[in-house]
Coordinates of C-alpha atoms in Angstrom, one line a residue:
M723 CA 0.0 0.0 0.0
N724 CA 2.8 2.4 0.9
T725 CA 4.7 1.3 -2.2
C726 CA 1.8 2.3 -4.4
H727 CA 1.4 5.6 -2.7
K728 CA 5.0 6.4 -3.2
E729 CA 4.8 5.6 -6.9
V730 CA 1.7 7.7 -7.4
K731 CA 3.4 10.6 -5.6
K732 CA 6.6 10.2 -7.7
E733 CA 4.6 10.3 -11.0
G734 CA 2.8 13.4 -9.8
T735 CA 6.1 15.1 -9.0
M736 CA 7.5 14.2 -12.5
A737 CA 4.3 15.5 -14.2
K738 CA 4.5 18.7 -12.2
S739 CA 8.2 19.1 -13.1
T740 CA 7.5 18.5 -16.8
G741 CA 4.7 21.1 -16.7
N742 CA 7.0 23.6 -15.1
K743 CA 9.5 23.0 -17.9
N744 CA 6.9 23.4 -20.6
A745 CA 5.6 26.6 -19.0
K746 CA 9.2 27.9 -18.7
L747 CA 9.9 27.0 -22.4
L748 CA 6.7 28.7 -23.4
R749 CA 7.6 31.8 -21.5
L750 CA 11.0 31.9 -23.1
V751 CA 9.4 31.6 -26.6
E752 CA 7.0 34.5 -25.8
E753 CA 9.9 36.6 -24.4
R754 CA 11.9 35.9 -27.5
A755 CA 9.0 36.8 -29.8
L756 CA 8.4 40.1 -27.9
S757 CA 12.1 40.9 -28.1
M758 CA 12.2 40.3 -31.9
E759 CA 9.1 42.4 -32.3
K760 CA 10.6 45.2 -30.2
K761 CA 13.8 45.1 -32.3
K762 CA 11.7 45.2 -35.5
N763 CA 9.8 48.2 -34.3
Q764 CA 13.1 49.9 -33.4
R765 CA 14.5 49.3 -36.9
G766 CA 11.4 50.6 -38.4
A767 CA 11.7 53.8 -36.3
L768 CA 15.2 54.3 -37.7
V769 CA 13.8 54.4 -41.3
P770 CA 11.1 57.0 -41.4
Y771 CA 8.1 56.6 -43.7
V772 CA 8.5 58.4 -47.0
P773 CA 5.3 59.2 -48.9
Q774 CA 5.1 57.7 -52.4
D775 CA 4.8 61.1 -54.0
C776 CA 8.2 62.2 -52.5
I777 CA 9.8 59.0 -53.7
S778 CA 8.4 59.6 -57.2
N779 CA 9.7 63.2 -57.2
I780 CA 13.1 62.0 -56.3
L781 CA 13.2 59.2 -58.9
V782 CA 12.0 61.3 -61.7
R783 CA 15.1 63.5 -61.3
L784 CA 17.6 60.7 -61.6
P785 CA 19.7 60.3 -64.8
L786 CA 18.2 57.8 -67.2
D787 CA 20.9 55.1 -66.5
S788 CA 20.3 55.3 -62.8
L789 CA 16.6 55.3 -63.2
Q790 CA 16.7 52.1 -65.3
K791 CA 18.6 50.4 -62.4
S792 CA 16.4 51.8 -59.7
R793 CA 13.3 50.0 -61.0
F794 CA 14.9 46.8 -59.7
V795 CA 15.7 48.0 -56.2
C796 CA 12.4 47.0 -54.8
K797 CA 8.8 46.2 -55.9
P798 CA 7.3 49.6 -54.8
W799 CA 10.0 51.4 -56.9
Y800 CA 9.3 49.1 -59.8
T801 CA 5.6 49.9 -59.6
I802 CA 6.2 53.7 -59.4
I803 CA 8.7 53.8 -62.3
N804 CA 6.4 51.8 -64.6
S805 CA 3.2 53.7 -63.8
P806 CA 1.8 55.9 -66.6
L807 CA 1.8 59.0 -64.4
F808 CA 5.5 58.6 -63.7
I809 CA 6.4 57.9 -67.4
D810 CA 4.5 61.0 -68.4
A811 CA 6.2 63.1 -65.8
H812 CA 9.6 61.8 -66.8
L813 CA 8.8 62.6 -70.5
R814 CA 8.0 66.2 -69.6
R815 CA 11.4 66.6 -67.9
S816 CA 13.4 64.9 -70.6
E817 CA 15.6 67.0 -73.0
S818 CA 15.6 66.7 -76.8
V819 CA 18.4 64.8 -78.5
L820 CA 19.3 63.9 -82.1
I821 CA 19.0 60.2 -83.0
F822 CA 20.9 58.7 -85.9
L823 CA 22.4 55.6 -87.3
S824 CA 26.2 55.0 -87.4
S825 CA 27.6 52.3 -89.7
I826 CA 30.4 51.4 -87.3
K827 CA 30.7 51.7 -83.6
R828 CA 31.9 55.0 -82.4
E829 CA 35.0 53.7 -80.6
S830 CA 36.2 51.9 -83.8
L831 CA 35.2 54.6 -86.3
Y832 CA 38.6 56.1 -86.7
S833 CA 40.8 53.6 -85.0
F834 CA 40.5 50.5 -87.1
P835 CA 40.3 49.6 -90.8
M836 CA 37.1 48.2 -92.1
E837 CA 38.5 44.6 -92.4
S838 CA 39.5 44.6 -88.7
I839 CA 36.4 46.0 -87.0
P840 CA 36.4 44.8 -83.3
P841 CA 33.5 42.6 -82.1
E842 CA 30.4 44.0 -80.7
K843 CA 30.1 44.7 -77.0
P844 CA 28.5 41.8 -75.0
N845 CA 25.4 43.7 -74.1
T846 CA 24.7 44.9 -77.7
I847 CA 21.4 43.6 -79.1
S848 CA 20.2 43.1 -82.6
V849 CA 16.8 44.6 -83.4
E850 CA 16.0 41.9 -86.0
E851 CA 17.2 39.0 -83.7
K852 CA 15.0 40.3 -80.8
C853 CA 12.1 40.6 -83.1
L854 CA 12.5 37.0 -84.3
Q855 CA 12.8 35.8 -80.7
T856 CA 9.4 37.3 -79.8
E857 CA 7.9 35.4 -82.7
C858 CA 9.7 32.1 -81.6
A859 CA 11.5 32.0 -84.9
P860 CA 15.1 30.8 -85.4
A861 CA 17.7 33.6 -85.7
F862 CA 20.7 31.5 -86.8
G863 CA 21.0 33.3 -90.1
L864 CA 21.7 36.6 -88.3
L865 CA 24.9 35.2 -86.9
N866 CA 26.5 35.3 -90.4
I867 CA 25.6 38.9 -91.2
S868 CA 28.6 41.0 -91.9
P869 CA 29.2 43.9 -89.4
N870 CA 29.6 46.2 -92.5
L871 CA 25.8 45.8 -93.2
K872 CA 24.8 46.7 -89.6
S873 CA 24.0 50.2 -88.3
Y874 CA 24.1 51.2 -84.7
I875 CA 21.5 53.4 -83.1
Q876 CA 23.1 56.4 -81.3
C877 CA 22.0 59.8 -80.2
L878 CA 23.7 63.2 -79.8
E879 CA 23.1 65.1 -76.5
I880 CA 23.7 68.8 -76.4
K881 CA 24.4 70.5 -73.0
G882 CA 26.4 73.5 -72.0
G883 CA 27.6 74.2 -75.5
K884 CA 29.1 70.7 -75.9
S885 CA 27.9 67.6 -77.6
K886 CA 28.1 64.0 -76.4
I887 CA 27.4 60.8 -78.2
R888 CA 25.2 58.3 -76.3
E889 CA 25.4 54.6 -77.1
Y890 CA 22.2 52.5 -76.9
N891 CA 24.2 49.3 -77.8
I892 CA 21.6 48.4 -80.4
S893 CA 22.3 47.3 -84.0
C894 CA 19.8 47.1 -86.9
L895 CA 19.7 46.6 -90.6
G896 CA 17.0 49.1 -91.5
S897 CA 16.6 52.9 -91.4
I898 CA 14.8 55.1 -88.9
R899 CA 11.6 56.2 -90.5
A900 CA 10.0 58.4 -87.8
T901 CA 10.2 59.2 -84.1
C902 CA 7.7 60.3 -81.4
N903 CA 8.0 60.7 -77.6
G904 CA 10.9 58.3 -77.4
L905 CA 9.5 55.7 -79.9
I906 CA 11.2 55.1 -83.2
L907 CA 9.9 53.5 -86.4
L908 CA 12.4 51.2 -88.1
D909 CA 12.4 49.2 -91.3
N910 CA 12.2 45.4 -90.8
K911 CA 14.6 44.2 -93.4
L912 CA 14.1 40.5 -92.6
K913 CA 10.3 40.3 -92.9
K914 CA 9.4 43.3 -95.2
G915 CA 7.6 45.3 -92.6
L916 CA 8.2 47.8 -89.8
I917 CA 9.3 47.7 -86.2
V918 CA 8.4 50.1 -83.4
M919 CA 10.9 50.3 -80.6
N920 CA 11.9 52.3 -77.5
P921 CA 15.7 52.2 -77.6
V922 CA 16.0 53.1 -73.9
T923 CA 13.8 50.3 -72.6
R924 CA 14.6 48.0 -75.6
K925 CA 11.0 47.0 -75.9
L926 CA 9.9 46.5 -79.5
T927 CA 7.1 45.1 -81.6
A928 CA 6.8 44.1 -85.3
L929 CA 4.2 45.7 -87.5
P930 CA 2.7 44.2 -90.7
L931 CA 3.6 45.4 -94.1
G932 CA 1.4 48.1 -95.6
T933 CA 1.3 49.4 -99.1
L934 CA 4.8 48.9 -100.7
F935 CA 6.4 51.9 -102.3
S936 CA 10.0 53.1 -102.9
P937 CA 11.3 55.3 -100.0
H938 CA 11.4 58.5 -102.1
N939 CA 7.7 58.1 -102.9
E940 CA 6.5 57.6 -99.4
S941 CA 6.6 59.1 -95.9
Y942 CA 6.0 57.7 -92.4
G943 CA 5.1 59.5 -89.2
I944 CA 4.2 58.5 -85.6
A945 CA 1.8 60.6 -83.6
L946 CA -0.1 60.3 -80.3
N947 CA -3.9 60.5 -80.4
S948 CA -4.6 62.8 -77.4
A949 CA -8.2 61.7 -77.3
T950 CA -7.5 58.0 -76.8
G951 CA -3.9 58.0 -75.6
E952 CA -3.0 55.6 -78.5
Y953 CA -0.1 56.0 -80.9
K954 CA -0.8 55.9 -84.7
V955 CA 1.5 55.2 -87.6
I956 CA 0.6 57.3 -90.7
H957 CA 1.9 56.3 -94.1
L958 CA 1.6 58.5 -97.2
F959 CA 2.6 57.2 -100.6
R960 CA 2.5 58.7 -104.2
D961 CA 1.5 56.5 -107.1
E962 CA 2.6 56.8 -110.8
L963 CA -0.1 59.4 -111.5
G964 CA 0.8 61.6 -108.6
F965 CA -2.1 60.8 -106.4
I966 CA -1.3 60.6 -102.7
G967 CA -2.7 57.6 -100.8
C968 CA -2.9 57.4 -97.0
E969 CA -3.1 54.4 -94.6
I970 CA -3.1 54.4 -90.8
L971 CA -2.2 51.8 -88.3
N972 CA -3.2 51.9 -84.6
L973 CA -0.4 50.4 -82.6
G974 CA -3.0 48.8 -80.3
T975 CA -4.5 46.8 -83.1
K976 CA -1.6 46.6 -85.6
L977 CA -4.0 46.7 -88.5
W978 CA -3.7 49.0 -91.5
R979 CA -6.8 50.8 -92.8
G980 CA -7.2 53.2 -95.6
A981 CA -7.9 56.9 -95.1
N982 CA -8.5 59.9 -97.4
G983 CA -5.2 61.5 -98.3
P984 CA -4.4 65.1 -99.2
S985 CA -6.0 66.6 -102.4
F986 CA -4.3 65.9 -105.7
G987 CA -1.4 68.2 -106.4
H988 CA -1.0 69.4 -102.8
V989 CA 2.1 67.2 -102.2
S990 CA 4.8 66.6 -104.8
W991 CA 7.7 65.6 -102.6
F992 CA 8.6 63.7 -99.5
G993 CA 12.1 65.0 -98.8
Y994 CA 11.5 66.1 -95.2
M995 CA 10.2 64.1 -92.3
P996 CA 6.8 65.2 -91.0
V997 CA 6.8 67.2 -87.8
S998 CA 4.4 66.3 -84.9
A999 CA 3.0 69.4 -83.1
I1000 CA -0.4 70.9 -82.0
G1001 CA -2.1 67.5 -82.5
A1002 CA -1.2 67.0 -86.1
L1003 CA 1.5 65.8 -88.5
H1004 CA 2.9 68.5 -90.8
W1005 CA 4.6 68.1 -94.2
V1006 CA 6.5 70.6 -96.4
P1007 CA 5.0 69.6 -99.7
H1008 CA 7.5 70.8 -102.3
V1009 CA 11.3 70.8 -102.8
D1010 CA 11.5 74.6 -102.9
R1011 CA 9.2 77.6 -102.7
S1012 CA 6.4 75.9 -100.7
D1013 CA 3.7 78.5 -99.9
Y1014 CA 1.8 76.2 -97.5
I1015 CA 2.2 73.1 -95.4
V1016 CA 0.0 70.0 -95.4
S1017 CA -1.3 68.9 -92.0
M1018 CA -3.2 65.8 -90.8
D1019 CA -5.2 66.2 -87.6
V1020 CA -4.3 63.0 -85.7
N1021 CA -7.6 62.7 -83.9
E1022 CA -9.9 63.5 -86.8
E1023 CA -7.6 62.0 -89.5
K1024 CA -8.4 64.8 -91.9
F1025 CA -5.9 66.8 -94.0
H1026 CA -5.6 70.6 -94.1
T1027 CA -3.4 73.1 -95.9
T1028 CA -2.1 76.1 -93.9
P1029 CA -0.5 79.0 -95.7
L1030 CA 3.0 80.0 -94.6
P1031 CA 3.9 83.6 -93.7
K1032 CA 6.3 83.5 -96.7
S1033 CA 7.6 80.9 -99.2
C1034 CA 9.7 78.1 -97.7
R1035 CA 13.1 78.0 -99.3
T1036 CA 16.0 75.5 -99.3
H1037 CA 17.3 76.3 -95.8
D1038 CA 14.0 76.9 -94.2
R1039 CA 12.1 74.4 -92.1
V1040 CA 9.1 73.8 -89.8
V1041 CA 10.0 72.4 -86.4
E1042 CA 8.3 71.7 -83.1
M1043 CA 9.1 74.4 -80.5
G1044 CA 7.7 74.4 -77.0
G1045 CA 4.8 72.3 -78.0
F1046 CA 3.8 74.5 -80.9
L1047 CA 4.7 74.5 -84.6
S1048 CA 7.3 77.0 -85.7
F1049 CA 8.4 78.1 -89.2
V1050 CA 12.1 79.1 -89.2
T1051 CA 12.9 81.1 -92.3
H1052 CA 15.8 83.2 -93.6
E1053 CA 15.2 86.8 -94.2
G1054 CA 18.1 88.0 -96.3
V1055 CA 21.6 86.9 -95.5
K1056 CA 22.0 87.8 -91.8
Q1057 CA 18.6 87.4 -90.3
I1058 CA 16.4 84.4 -89.3
D1059 CA 12.7 84.9 -88.4
I1060 CA 10.7 82.4 -86.3
W1061 CA 7.0 82.3 -86.8
V1062 CA 4.8 80.2 -84.4
L1063 CA 1.4 78.5 -85.0
K1064 CA -0.5 77.5 -81.8
G1065 CA -3.4 75.7 -83.5
L1066 CA -4.6 74.5 -86.8
S1067 CA -7.4 77.1 -86.9
E1068 CA -5.1 80.0 -85.8
S1069 CA -2.8 82.3 -87.6
W1070 CA 1.0 82.5 -87.6
T1071 CA 2.6 85.1 -85.3
K1072 CA 6.2 86.3 -85.6
Q1073 CA 7.8 85.5 -82.3
Y1074 CA 11.6 85.9 -82.7
C1075 CA 14.1 87.6 -85.0
I1076 CA 17.6 86.3 -84.9
T1077 CA 20.2 88.8 -86.1
R1078 CA 23.4 87.6 -84.4
G1079 CA 25.6 84.9 -85.8
C1080 CA 23.3 84.0 -88.7
K1081 CA 24.6 82.3 -91.8
M1082 CA 22.6 81.7 -95.0
D1083 CA 23.3 78.0 -95.0
M1084 CA 22.1 77.4 -91.4
V1085 CA 19.3 74.7 -91.4
P1086 CA 17.2 74.5 -88.2
L1087 CA 17.2 70.9 -86.9
F1088 CA 15.1 71.0 -83.7
S1089 CA 14.4 73.0 -80.5
L1090 CA 15.6 71.8 -77.0
R1091 CA 12.5 70.9 -75.0
I1092 CA 13.8 72.1 -71.6
K1093 CA 16.4 74.8 -72.3
G1094 CA 14.6 76.1 -75.4
D1095 CA 17.6 76.7 -77.6
M1096 CA 17.2 76.3 -81.4
I1097 CA 19.8 74.0 -82.9
F1098 CA 21.1 74.7 -86.4
K1099 CA 23.4 72.8 -88.8
R1100 CA 25.5 74.4 -91.4
D1101 CA 25.4 72.9 -94.9
K1102 CA 29.0 74.1 -95.5
D1103 CA 30.8 71.9 -92.9
G1104 CA 28.1 70.1 -90.9
S1105 CA 28.9 72.1 -87.7
L1106 CA 26.2 72.7 -85.2
Y1107 CA 25.1 76.0 -83.6
A1108 CA 22.7 76.8 -80.7
Y1109 CA 20.8 80.0 -80.4
D1110 CA 20.0 81.1 -76.8
F1111 CA 16.8 83.1 -76.9
Q1112 CA 17.4 84.5 -73.4
L1113 CA 20.9 85.7 -74.0
H1114 CA 20.4 86.4 -77.7
V1115 CA 23.6 84.6 -78.6
M1116 CA 24.4 82.1 -81.4
T1117 CA 27.1 79.7 -80.2
K1118 CA 29.0 77.0 -82.1
I1119 CA 28.6 73.6 -80.4
E1120 CA 31.8 71.8 -79.4
M1121 CA 31.8 68.4 -81.0
E1122 CA 33.4 65.2 -79.8
K1123 CA 36.4 64.9 -82.0
G1124 CA 36.2 62.3 -84.7
C1125 CA 33.0 60.7 -83.5
F1126 CA 30.2 62.5 -85.2
P1127 CA 29.2 61.4 -88.7
L1128 CA 28.4 64.5 -90.7
S1129 CA 26.5 62.8 -93.5
C1130 CA 23.9 61.0 -91.4
L1131 CA 20.1 61.6 -91.2
F1132 CA 19.4 63.2 -87.8
L1133 CA 16.0 63.1 -86.3
P1134 CA 14.7 64.9 -83.2
H1135 CA 14.2 62.5 -80.4
V1136 CA 13.7 62.3 -76.6
N1137 CA 15.0 59.5 -74.4
S1138 CA 12.0 58.3 -72.4
L1139 CA 10.3 55.3 -70.9
V1140 CA 7.2 55.6 -73.1
S1141 CA 5.5 52.5 -74.5
W1142 CA 2.9 52.1 -77.2
S1143 CA 0.7 50.2 -74.7
S1144 CA -0.2 50.6 -71.1
R1145 CA -0.5 46.9 -70.8
E1146 CA 2.7 45.5 -72.2
S1147 CA 2.7 41.8 -72.9
G1148 CA 5.6 39.5 -72.7
Q1149 CA 5.8 39.4 -76.5
D1150 CA 6.5 43.1 -76.7
A1151 CA 9.2 43.1 -74.0
C1152 CA 12.8 42.5 -75.2
D1153 CA 15.4 43.1 -72.5

């Protein structure tokens, strides 16, 4: 009897001891959890909360290269940088550049003979190869293409009276047909069509072939439809009888459709690229002595003719300036007048008269979006000049020695994050 009582008492003591240990262990776990939570709160207190608007205002001021890397810092930053509002804000702060094609990479242009061109950089991409990859098509044939047939997309930045060549590290076989808000339209030499690309983000998409004409009998333009937020590709072409046809492709649908072109006889020449401004595309219709411009309203898709203040001569041009359309014309040998059109239904107003540093062979190329300077190129030697409207000074731009091809076609451009679609699919993304 005593033995049984002792065993029961012993078992009770062991159970009580085990319970005490479990309670102690539970208490230690709770204390550890509270300690970790306390440390977490302390760490959070060391990093103050920054509103998303403040982060966005900081990121939008970063240089483009840093901004591209910043999108991969964390998920919130990625979301901010890829939002339509941020992309639009960045576009408004981005300065104009000149985009062009160079046949050989800049670093080898004057250092190596053609037969010993160095290999491409490891991060250089081929537009055509990327386009085939999105279509799951083999690209083995591209490996045998001679470097002499390739062109490299580059841009010229102008700042502080000096120029700098920027490399996109992108090669292509076709020509640049048009630009708009950071998008470029390229020939697709492999599939007889077109390619739309943003050289900064390296996203691209192939477009189907429209009406086929020789380059000197056709003209392409890209423009944004402000009513829908969609980009359109406009194609004008002249047939054997001189009639001008028109077809339009919405980048959202990638389908060509016919449209009424300008009246017969209004356009006889496609030597200059169309200019996008005040909601329309604008063409200078004749080689010399054009008394009007031909414009197509992007939203309504209707053509208009607008008389010019004076006849457009060889070295005169229409360019976009501060969101408006400007007509830059030579008045005599040493004066350049700038007329501004603020709407298709409005009249030209003379806004500037340049009398310092003018030369008869100065051709206006584009206007800087942020600083506002007008950039000219002299026919005589290809040198570039910038006119400062605040200081009333014409300054020769210092060029990077031996790196700027003088005979290329230069198009106004802006390095942006813009895409043709707010909902980008995996097919359109080429990293």
